XYZ file of C-alpha atoms in Angstrom:
598
model
C 134.414 -34.228 42.810
C 133.575 -31.115 44.857
C 133.571 -31.691 48.640
C 133.077 -29.155 51.396
C 134.121 -29.370 55.026
C 131.681 -26.655 56.125
C 128.542 -24.889 54.876
C 130.432 -21.579 54.745
C 132.569 -22.888 51.863
C 129.576 -23.552 49.600
C 128.913 -20.790 47.028
C 125.872 -18.697 47.956
C 124.136 -19.504 44.650
C 124.144 -23.227 45.578
C 122.387 -22.655 48.937
C 118.704 -22.244 49.792
C 117.397 -18.761 50.451
C 115.070 -19.387 53.423
C 114.415 -15.642 53.701
C 111.854 -16.208 50.933
C 109.663 -17.865 53.603
C 110.428 -15.440 56.467
C 112.878 -12.518 56.091
C 113.700 -12.705 59.809
C 113.155 -15.018 62.789
C 110.864 -12.348 64.249
C 108.542 -12.754 61.253
C 108.424 -16.510 61.931
C 107.638 -15.882 65.604
C 104.767 -13.539 64.683
C 103.099 -16.346 62.720
C 103.704 -18.763 65.606
C 101.880 -16.373 67.956
C 99.088 -15.903 65.433
C 98.580 -19.682 65.100
C 98.542 -20.197 68.889
C 95.777 -17.598 69.260
C 93.883 -18.842 66.191
C 93.887 -22.416 67.544
C 92.096 -21.171 70.653
C 89.568 -19.362 68.448
C 88.941 -22.491 66.352
C 88.051 -24.461 69.522
C 85.173 -22.029 70.073
C 83.429 -23.281 66.938
C 82.872 -26.680 68.583
C 79.118 -26.863 69.137
C 78.585 -23.428 67.553
C 78.226 -24.167 63.844
C 74.488 -23.827 63.165
C 74.279 -22.304 59.698
C 76.117 -21.596 56.474
C 77.653 -18.386 57.843
C 79.266 -20.032 60.887
C 80.416 -23.014 58.772
C 82.104 -20.651 56.303
C 83.690 -18.673 59.142
C 85.203 -21.872 60.590
C 86.500 -23.178 57.238
C 88.004 -19.798 56.278
C 89.836 -19.426 59.586
C 90.982 -23.046 59.510
C 92.437 -22.598 56.007
C 94.269 -19.440 57.048
C 95.803 -21.295 59.999
C 96.775 -24.182 57.691
C 98.506 -21.754 55.300
C 100.555 -20.093 58.035
C 101.320 -23.416 59.727
C 102.659 -24.772 56.427
C 105.200 -21.936 56.311
C 106.085 -22.155 60.009
C 106.707 -25.907 59.790
C 108.660 -25.684 56.525
C 110.946 -22.986 57.942
C 111.819 -25.154 60.935
C 112.243 -28.392 58.977
C 114.373 -26.870 56.221
C 116.686 -25.279 58.796
C 117.151 -28.604 60.609
C 117.891 -30.483 57.374
C 120.750 -28.139 56.534
C 122.491 -29.156 59.752
C 120.756 -31.817 61.839
C 123.233 -31.122 64.691
C 122.187 -27.512 65.184
C 120.178 -27.113 68.417
C 118.734 -23.704 67.509
C 117.195 -25.219 64.352
C 115.935 -28.211 66.345
C 114.109 -25.874 68.706
C 112.334 -24.234 65.727
C 111.177 -27.633 64.479
C 110.109 -28.758 67.968
C 108.038 -25.590 68.412
C 106.377 -26.198 65.002
C 105.535 -29.796 65.942
C 103.982 -28.672 69.245
C 101.975 -26.127 67.318
C 100.751 -28.878 64.963
C 99.455 -30.895 67.937
C 97.557 -27.825 69.194
C 95.957 -27.163 65.811
C 94.938 -30.821 65.383
C 93.389 -30.869 68.847
C 91.489 -27.600 68.139
C 90.024 -28.921 64.872
C 89.424 -32.588 65.815
C 85.715 -31.912 66.479
C 84.984 -30.923 62.893
C 84.978 -34.205 60.966
C 82.570 -35.995 63.388
C 80.381 -32.853 63.297
C 80.323 -32.716 59.504
C 79.575 -36.405 59.053
C 76.801 -36.127 61.641
C 75.020 -33.553 59.453
C 72.178 -34.681 57.216
C 73.053 -34.188 53.548
C 70.011 -31.982 53.114
C 71.239 -29.701 55.928
C 74.689 -29.360 54.337
C 73.039 -28.614 50.986
C 70.950 -25.881 52.607
C 74.078 -24.332 54.157
C 75.777 -24.339 50.751
C 72.795 -22.593 49.143
C 72.493 -19.894 51.781
C 76.243 -19.004 51.897
C 77.820 -18.422 48.497
C 81.415 -18.533 49.819
C 80.995 -22.207 50.729
C 81.238 -23.160 47.030
C 85.026 -22.775 47.366
C 85.059 -25.592 49.959
C 82.516 -27.789 48.148
C 85.025 -30.427 46.976
C 86.534 -30.775 50.473
C 83.088 -31.138 52.027
C 81.896 -33.687 49.486
C 85.151 -35.636 49.768
C 84.664 -35.840 53.505
C 81.034 -36.888 53.001
C 82.128 -39.965 51.013
C 83.290 -41.439 54.321
C 79.874 -41.223 55.928
C 79.112 -44.936 55.402
C 82.431 -45.791 57.036
C 82.108 -43.629 60.147
C 80.774 -45.329 63.281
C 78.645 -44.013 66.083
C 80.235 -41.381 68.321
C 80.763 -43.939 71.093
C 82.420 -46.485 68.793
C 84.602 -43.787 67.193
C 85.793 -42.780 70.668
C 86.655 -46.407 71.502
C 88.565 -46.773 68.201
C 90.353 -43.502 68.862
C 91.466 -44.715 72.297
C 92.687 -47.968 70.719
C 94.784 -46.040 68.180
C 98.051 -46.442 70.038
C 97.440 -50.153 70.665
C 96.538 -50.761 67.012
C 99.740 -49.086 65.851
C 101.897 -51.024 68.352
C 102.969 -53.770 65.842
C 104.285 -51.135 63.468
C 105.991 -49.233 66.299
C 107.553 -52.444 67.654
C 108.883 -53.383 64.203
C 110.303 -49.881 63.836
C 112.178 -50.210 67.118
C 113.461 -53.669 66.173
C 114.489 -52.567 62.673
C 115.989 -49.187 63.483
C 117.204 -49.393 67.085
C 117.778 -52.994 68.165
C 118.980 -54.897 65.086
C 122.680 -55.665 65.038
C 124.004 -56.901 61.716
C 126.755 -59.484 61.377
C 130.389 -58.685 60.700
C 132.195 -58.029 57.431
C 135.901 -57.944 56.620
C 137.566 -54.661 55.731
C 140.311 -54.471 53.108
C 142.936 -54.594 55.882
C 141.467 -57.843 57.239
C 139.788 -56.180 60.251
C 136.287 -57.424 61.166
C 133.633 -54.693 61.670
C 129.888 -54.712 62.244
C 127.934 -54.094 59.041
C 125.801 -50.920 58.775
C 122.996 -50.210 56.306
C 125.129 -47.627 54.518
C 127.986 -50.123 54.147
C 125.569 -52.786 52.888
C 124.248 -50.518 50.143
C 127.812 -50.124 48.842
C 129.042 -53.699 49.409
C 126.069 -55.373 47.674
C 127.202 -53.519 44.509
C 130.890 -54.448 44.937
C 132.569 -56.188 42.029
C 134.184 -58.659 44.476
C 131.650 -61.482 44.799
C 133.050 -62.679 48.113
C 132.450 -59.218 49.596
C 128.863 -59.220 48.279
C 128.180 -62.644 49.737
C 129.672 -61.789 53.111
C 127.651 -58.559 53.300
C 124.461 -60.363 52.222
C 124.855 -63.062 54.873
C 125.680 -60.501 57.567
C 122.734 -58.283 56.594
C 120.169 -61.071 56.728
C 121.562 -62.653 59.902
C 119.422 -60.668 62.405
C 116.284 -60.974 60.276
C 116.607 -64.765 60.142
C 117.339 -64.809 63.871
C 114.258 -62.650 64.662
C 111.960 -64.219 62.033
C 109.314 -65.382 64.527
C 109.206 -62.051 66.403
C 108.946 -60.070 63.179
C 106.274 -62.491 61.851
C 104.320 -61.767 65.033
C 104.460 -57.973 64.473
C 103.582 -58.229 60.757
C 100.778 -60.744 61.408
C 99.305 -58.460 64.080
C 99.560 -55.377 61.842
C 97.721 -57.190 59.017
C 95.011 -58.564 61.362
C 94.518 -55.108 62.923
C 94.087 -53.596 59.474
C 91.565 -56.312 58.481
C 89.630 -55.815 61.738
C 89.409 -52.018 61.397
C 88.379 -52.378 57.738
C 85.491 -54.648 58.775
C 84.434 -52.385 61.612
C 84.312 -49.468 59.154
C 82.119 -51.407 56.713
C 84.645 -51.886 53.904
C 84.357 -55.108 51.907
C 88.133 -55.677 52.298
C 91.286 -54.088 53.633
C 92.332 -53.399 50.047
C 89.098 -51.469 49.388
C 89.715 -49.368 52.502
C 93.239 -48.531 51.311
C 92.074 -47.504 47.830
C 89.072 -45.487 49.028
C 90.824 -42.148 49.653
C 92.084 -41.953 46.038
C 88.773 -43.330 44.708
C 90.658 -46.139 42.938
C 88.678 -49.289 42.004
C 90.101 -52.664 43.055
C 90.430 -53.590 39.345
C 93.347 -51.134 38.988
C 95.320 -53.039 41.638
C 94.437 -56.463 40.231
C 95.161 -55.317 36.671
C 98.615 -54.040 37.660
C 99.561 -57.455 39.094
C 98.069 -59.585 36.296
C 99.490 -57.434 33.447
C 102.961 -57.416 35.022
C 102.971 -61.173 35.465
C 101.813 -61.758 31.891
C 104.827 -59.745 30.711
C 107.440 -61.120 33.079
C 109.575 -62.983 30.477
C 111.950 -60.013 29.757
C 112.782 -59.801 33.493
C 113.708 -63.499 33.467
C 115.821 -62.855 30.351
C 117.593 -60.013 32.148
C 118.543 -62.468 34.920
C 120.093 -64.720 32.263
C 122.027 -61.764 30.777
C 123.196 -60.801 34.284
C 124.493 -64.332 34.940
C 126.286 -64.354 31.587
C 127.823 -60.850 31.937
C 129.075 -61.644 35.432
C 130.525 -64.940 34.165
C 128.822 -66.976 36.899
C 127.961 -70.677 37.031
C 124.956 -69.799 39.204
C 123.207 -66.489 39.905
C 122.299 -65.710 43.514
C 120.393 -62.889 45.202
C 123.601 -61.093 46.152
C 124.463 -60.859 42.435
C 121.371 -58.871 41.499
C 122.557 -55.336 42.403
C 126.115 -55.168 41.082
C 126.344 -52.922 38.006
C 127.064 -54.907 34.840
C 129.131 -52.154 33.221
C 132.305 -51.239 35.080
C 134.689 -48.356 34.869
C 132.280 -45.628 33.723
C 133.396 -42.546 35.594
C 132.155 -39.409 33.919
C 132.521 -36.173 35.829
C 129.614 -33.767 35.285
C 129.680 -30.446 37.152
C 126.442 -29.162 38.641
C 126.204 -26.390 36.038
C 126.738 -28.926 33.249
C 124.195 -31.320 34.809
C 121.584 -28.523 34.981
C 122.219 -27.577 31.332
C 122.000 -31.227 30.252
C 118.730 -31.639 32.124
C 117.245 -28.547 30.471
C 118.232 -29.812 27.018
C 116.754 -33.253 27.741
C 113.441 -31.768 28.883
C 112.947 -29.462 25.880
C 110.099 -31.691 24.539
C 108.042 -30.345 27.492
C 107.988 -26.870 25.925
C 109.406 -23.389 26.350
C 107.460 -22.376 29.461
C 108.544 -25.499 31.343
C 112.204 -24.986 30.379
C 112.294 -21.253 31.159
C 110.603 -21.771 34.521
C 112.926 -24.623 35.451
C 115.977 -22.627 34.354
C 114.954 -19.775 36.684
C 114.962 -22.056 39.766
C 118.751 -22.363 39.727
C 119.658 -18.696 40.165
C 116.687 -18.040 42.422
C 118.268 -20.363 45.027
C 115.455 -22.886 45.274
C 118.029 -25.699 45.482
C 120.476 -26.595 48.231
C 123.060 -28.401 46.185
C 126.019 -29.695 48.127
C 126.691 -32.322 50.779
C 128.063 -30.723 53.954
C 128.657 -32.107 57.473
C 125.428 -32.638 59.403
C 123.173 -32.126 56.373
C 120.292 -34.545 55.932
C 121.164 -37.332 53.473
C 119.301 -38.139 50.271
C 117.208 -35.744 48.173
C 113.672 -34.343 48.242
C 111.368 -31.570 47.064
C 109.181 -29.594 49.442
C 106.599 -27.279 47.947
C 105.830 -24.370 50.299
C 102.450 -22.947 49.296
C 102.563 -19.194 48.755
C 106.367 -19.230 48.474
C 107.980 -21.740 46.061
C 109.476 -25.258 45.982
C 112.633 -26.057 47.928
C 114.819 -28.913 46.673
C 117.406 -30.605 48.879
C 120.265 -32.399 47.104
C 123.567 -33.930 48.176
C 124.831 -33.539 44.663
C 127.619 -35.688 43.276
C 129.268 -34.591 40.030
C 128.413 -37.815 38.159
C 125.672 -39.524 36.139
C 123.706 -40.628 39.220
C 123.746 -37.021 40.427
C 122.344 -35.916 37.066
C 119.449 -38.382 37.320
C 118.674 -37.394 40.912
C 118.603 -33.729 39.834
C 116.165 -34.411 36.979
C 113.961 -36.524 39.296
C 113.679 -33.935 42.084
C 113.204 -31.020 39.684
C 110.246 -32.950 38.212
C 108.668 -32.893 41.671
C 109.586 -29.203 42.047
C 107.920 -28.263 38.753
C 104.800 -30.236 39.752
C 104.678 -28.228 43.016
C 105.329 -24.961 41.213
C 102.607 -25.431 38.593
C 100.013 -26.783 41.047
C 100.677 -24.061 43.612
C 100.645 -21.315 40.990
C 97.390 -22.517 39.388
C 95.311 -24.019 42.194
C 93.754 -22.420 45.261
C 95.210 -23.611 48.563
C 92.675 -26.392 49.202
C 93.433 -28.229 45.921
C 97.090 -27.258 45.436
C 98.675 -30.326 47.035
C 98.828 -33.325 44.719
C 98.111 -36.912 45.822
C 100.947 -39.378 46.497
C 99.265 -41.560 43.856
C 100.430 -39.166 41.100
C 103.573 -37.765 42.820
C 106.065 -40.034 41.056
C 104.684 -39.285 37.581
C 106.338 -35.874 37.191
C 109.737 -37.060 38.463
C 109.771 -40.206 36.311
C 108.683 -38.399 33.095
C 111.846 -36.316 33.557
C 113.994 -39.415 34.019
C 112.571 -41.095 30.903
C 113.184 -37.955 28.807
C 116.704 -37.701 30.219
C 117.671 -41.316 29.491
C 116.258 -41.001 25.982
C 118.253 -37.796 25.375
C 121.480 -39.304 26.695
C 121.120 -42.532 24.714
C 120.400 -40.588 21.502
C 123.488 -38.375 21.783
C 125.947 -40.760 23.427
C 128.441 -42.371 21.024
C 130.658 -44.076 23.613
C 129.383 -47.699 23.570
C 130.432 -48.399 27.152
C 128.593 -45.360 28.471
C 125.499 -46.319 26.457
C 125.646 -49.746 28.070
C 125.942 -48.139 31.509
C 122.886 -45.972 30.822
C 120.826 -48.938 29.613
C 121.830 -50.965 32.680
C 120.948 -48.002 34.934
C 117.459 -47.640 33.448
C 116.752 -51.386 33.399
C 117.617 -51.636 37.090
C 115.460 -48.555 37.835
C 112.578 -50.222 35.972
C 113.085 -53.441 37.910
C 113.178 -51.738 41.318
C 110.324 -49.291 40.761
C 107.901 -51.478 38.855
C 108.532 -55.226 39.138
C 109.733 -55.279 42.773
C 106.900 -53.014 43.971
C 104.282 -55.101 42.162
C 105.709 -58.234 43.809
C 105.452 -56.496 47.198
C 101.897 -55.427 46.331
C 100.924 -59.021 45.540
C 102.475 -60.197 48.834
C 100.286 -57.680 50.702
C 97.187 -58.752 48.809
C 97.723 -62.507 49.442
C 98.519 -62.096 53.166
C 95.547 -59.791 53.819
C 93.241 -62.203 52.039
C 94.522 -65.052 54.216
C 93.735 -62.954 57.321
C 90.272 -62.126 55.954
C 89.603 -65.866 55.641
C 90.599 -66.346 59.255
C 93.759 -68.284 58.439
C 96.820 -68.027 60.637
C 99.773 -65.816 59.773
C 103.190 -66.880 60.966
C 106.798 -67.089 59.832
C 106.192 -70.256 57.805
C 103.207 -68.739 55.914
C 105.015 -65.447 55.178
C 108.169 -67.248 54.009
C 106.237 -69.638 51.726
C 104.275 -66.801 50.101
C 107.367 -64.599 49.669
C 109.560 -67.379 48.284
C 106.915 -68.423 45.758
C 106.467 -64.823 44.568
C 110.227 -64.152 44.404
C 110.611 -67.195 42.183
C 107.686 -66.235 39.915
C 108.956 -62.690 39.418
C 112.709 -63.320 39.207
C 112.717 -66.643 37.324
C 114.447 -69.987 37.711
C 117.889 -68.657 36.832
C 118.432 -67.616 40.455
C 119.733 -70.219 42.895
C 118.100 -69.626 46.248
C 120.084 -69.121 49.436
C 118.204 -69.830 52.666
C 117.887 -66.066 53.288
C 115.783 -65.293 50.176
C 112.498 -66.441 51.658
C 112.901 -64.084 54.645
C 112.842 -60.989 52.409
C 109.397 -60.047 53.816
C 110.930 -59.471 57.251
C 113.032 -56.430 56.198
C 110.345 -54.344 54.378
C 109.023 -51.451 56.552
C 106.464 -50.553 53.849
C 104.432 -53.647 54.748
C 103.360 -51.776 57.887
C 101.798 -49.108 55.682
C 99.518 -51.471 53.758
C 98.771 -51.195 50.031
C 101.042 -48.219 49.495
C 103.906 -49.518 47.344
C 101.718 -50.212 44.287
C 101.593 -46.439 43.746
C 105.278 -46.454 42.829
C 104.547 -48.953 40.045
C 101.414 -47.207 38.683
C 103.214 -43.842 38.810
C 106.219 -45.292 36.954
C 104.095 -46.999 34.276
C 102.024 -43.825 33.783
C 105.151 -41.698 33.398
C 106.722 -44.040 30.812
C 103.452 -43.974 28.852
C 103.278 -40.148 28.891
C 106.975 -39.544 28.179
C 107.013 -41.900 25.178
C 103.986 -40.149 23.649
C 105.632 -36.773 24.135
C 108.831 -38.105 22.525
C 106.724 -39.319 19.576
C 105.759 -35.674 19.023
C 102.191 -36.006 20.351
C 101.376 -32.306 20.951
C 98.043 -33.138 22.634
C 99.782 -35.324 25.254
C 102.383 -32.634 25.877
C 99.663 -30.003 26.439
C 97.509 -32.257 28.596
C 100.537 -33.300 30.660
C 101.317 -29.652 31.501
C 97.646 -29.223 32.498
C 98.020 -32.308 34.698
C 100.996 -30.654 36.445
C 98.790 -27.619 37.130
C 95.876 -29.635 38.491
C 97.005 -30.430 42.068
C 94.216 -32.485 43.646
C 91.379 -30.679 41.842
C 90.127 -34.113 40.695
C 90.739 -37.708 41.767
C 94.089 -39.137 40.562
C 92.687 -41.552 37.954
C 90.590 -38.755 36.404
C 93.626 -36.445 36.215
C 95.711 -39.168 34.549
C 92.935 -39.971 32.053
C 93.254 -36.417 30.711
C 96.859 -37.208 29.761
C 95.763 -40.358 27.904
C 96.619 -42.747 30.731
C 93.707 -45.004 31.740
C 94.879 -47.258 34.557
C 91.562 -49.099 34.580
C 92.849 -50.762 31.371
C 96.054 -52.809 30.898
C 97.370 -50.417 28.189
C 99.654 -48.089 30.241
C 101.278 -50.956 32.126
C 101.614 -53.013 28.910
C 103.280 -50.064 27.135
C 105.767 -49.608 29.970
C 106.574 -53.316 30.042
C 107.008 -53.275 26.264
C 109.660 -50.588 26.671
C 111.361 -52.677 29.370
C 111.467 -55.595 26.924
C 113.040 -53.329 24.248
C 115.677 -52.068 26.690
C 116.630 -55.640 27.655
C 116.828 -56.642 23.973
C 119.109 -53.713 23.170
C 121.288 -54.433 26.207
C 121.531 -58.119 25.221
C 122.741 -57.332 21.669
C 125.491 -54.948 22.665
C 129.106 -56.148 22.704
C 130.322 -57.069 26.169
C 133.902 -55.896 25.720
């Protein structure tokens, strides 16, 4: 395993080249000065847009500022993430953030102005100024919100209440990130230490059941202790969301959440009902887990430990990249050649070094190229993370190369499709070529657990959000008892009767930050199901799906997410894509069940 004690030790070819954004710091500073001046100029349009010409002038200048700000912000953020301890980099990011506040303040007048226009007036502006056609989709998108925008006075009141309305989420964040102290766990030498989140993630996968149990109890201890306080923050967040949805004339909080992506409520309901109709294989997997672990009873702290031990396969970064390229060949020559070029062009920061941001991500910088941050480990998990993030990078590359700036950024609704298609193609490739039975078992287990976490668990969370918001909409009280009853019932429905419940299980709702960003997690599940559907068709040799999928990657946000997916053969208004994904899950579980355990 390659480890580095400093960034200087990392080979140049495995480090980002940030000079592609700005060759020098002086070039960055020039754009900062430009944006500062341009923000002042944008303010002058407030009250001075009276015709198509002035509207076009504002939109053109605003887009230019947005383009430069994107580069300025990326340059600062990417520098910080390479070494979060570096104060010079922090000052770049701070300056970019301050600039963002200035730009937002300078342009805040525009949306109320636009929605105050009569549609006939906007139409006249469009007809008189040909250049406005470029911005037509943006303008029409904004106009969809007209029925949900209040009078100027009410909008001002809501704006002033913004901080108060977000207080429950902020309070939970402080509790969860700053104040919570986990219980103690025992180190190998017998010493007692306070559990951290990083330790928990490792210990809950430990083969020693006593260690798992101790970590589980210690992790849940503060959540159980604070259950009433956390129920108060979550209840308030849900009620605030319901109240704002009513004030803005939405029929429900769910409808408000789906509005931006133009997704009908049926898609959400269909995801839940189809998943629950096909839940039996997940229950069977719990039975297999109990059997493979040799347990008399299966508990929640037994659900994360890998079922196949001792698989340590070292895969260098170069070998991982080559394996990924081979696995993705069904996507065609252009995809493979483009992806191959990213490695030597230094789009990827590969290695973990002191101070570097943890995890992995892709950031598409419009007008430059994608930047991918990794903390690469030379193992199978590292290979999967690479394939996942390069899926995002290729989505950014194709969309940015094909689309104009205003439709180049893709929606979060479709973001996980490109990354998961790569993972499905990779697992298929590895399973087809792998002859070592133990490694095959490890790969199956890996993919089954990925399926469970990305689809089943997120759908369960989505149903929890739906039920609790509907209770609030009926005027019923929300408290610890209500949340725990709803969560426990759902956990049992999804995970089956094989699991023996510890007291902590029902408090699972208290540790999920996503619940403060309502009706968001379902997108993980729809994206995953869509990707499985697309990847399996491509693997079946469906040339039309392969071609339409590449078009999808080039489409950015040129159409609404459901319309873009329909072009690839995925219609989420029907049960078919989710059913197909769940069918594959069932097949994976069947194959895993049949394999020899020794």
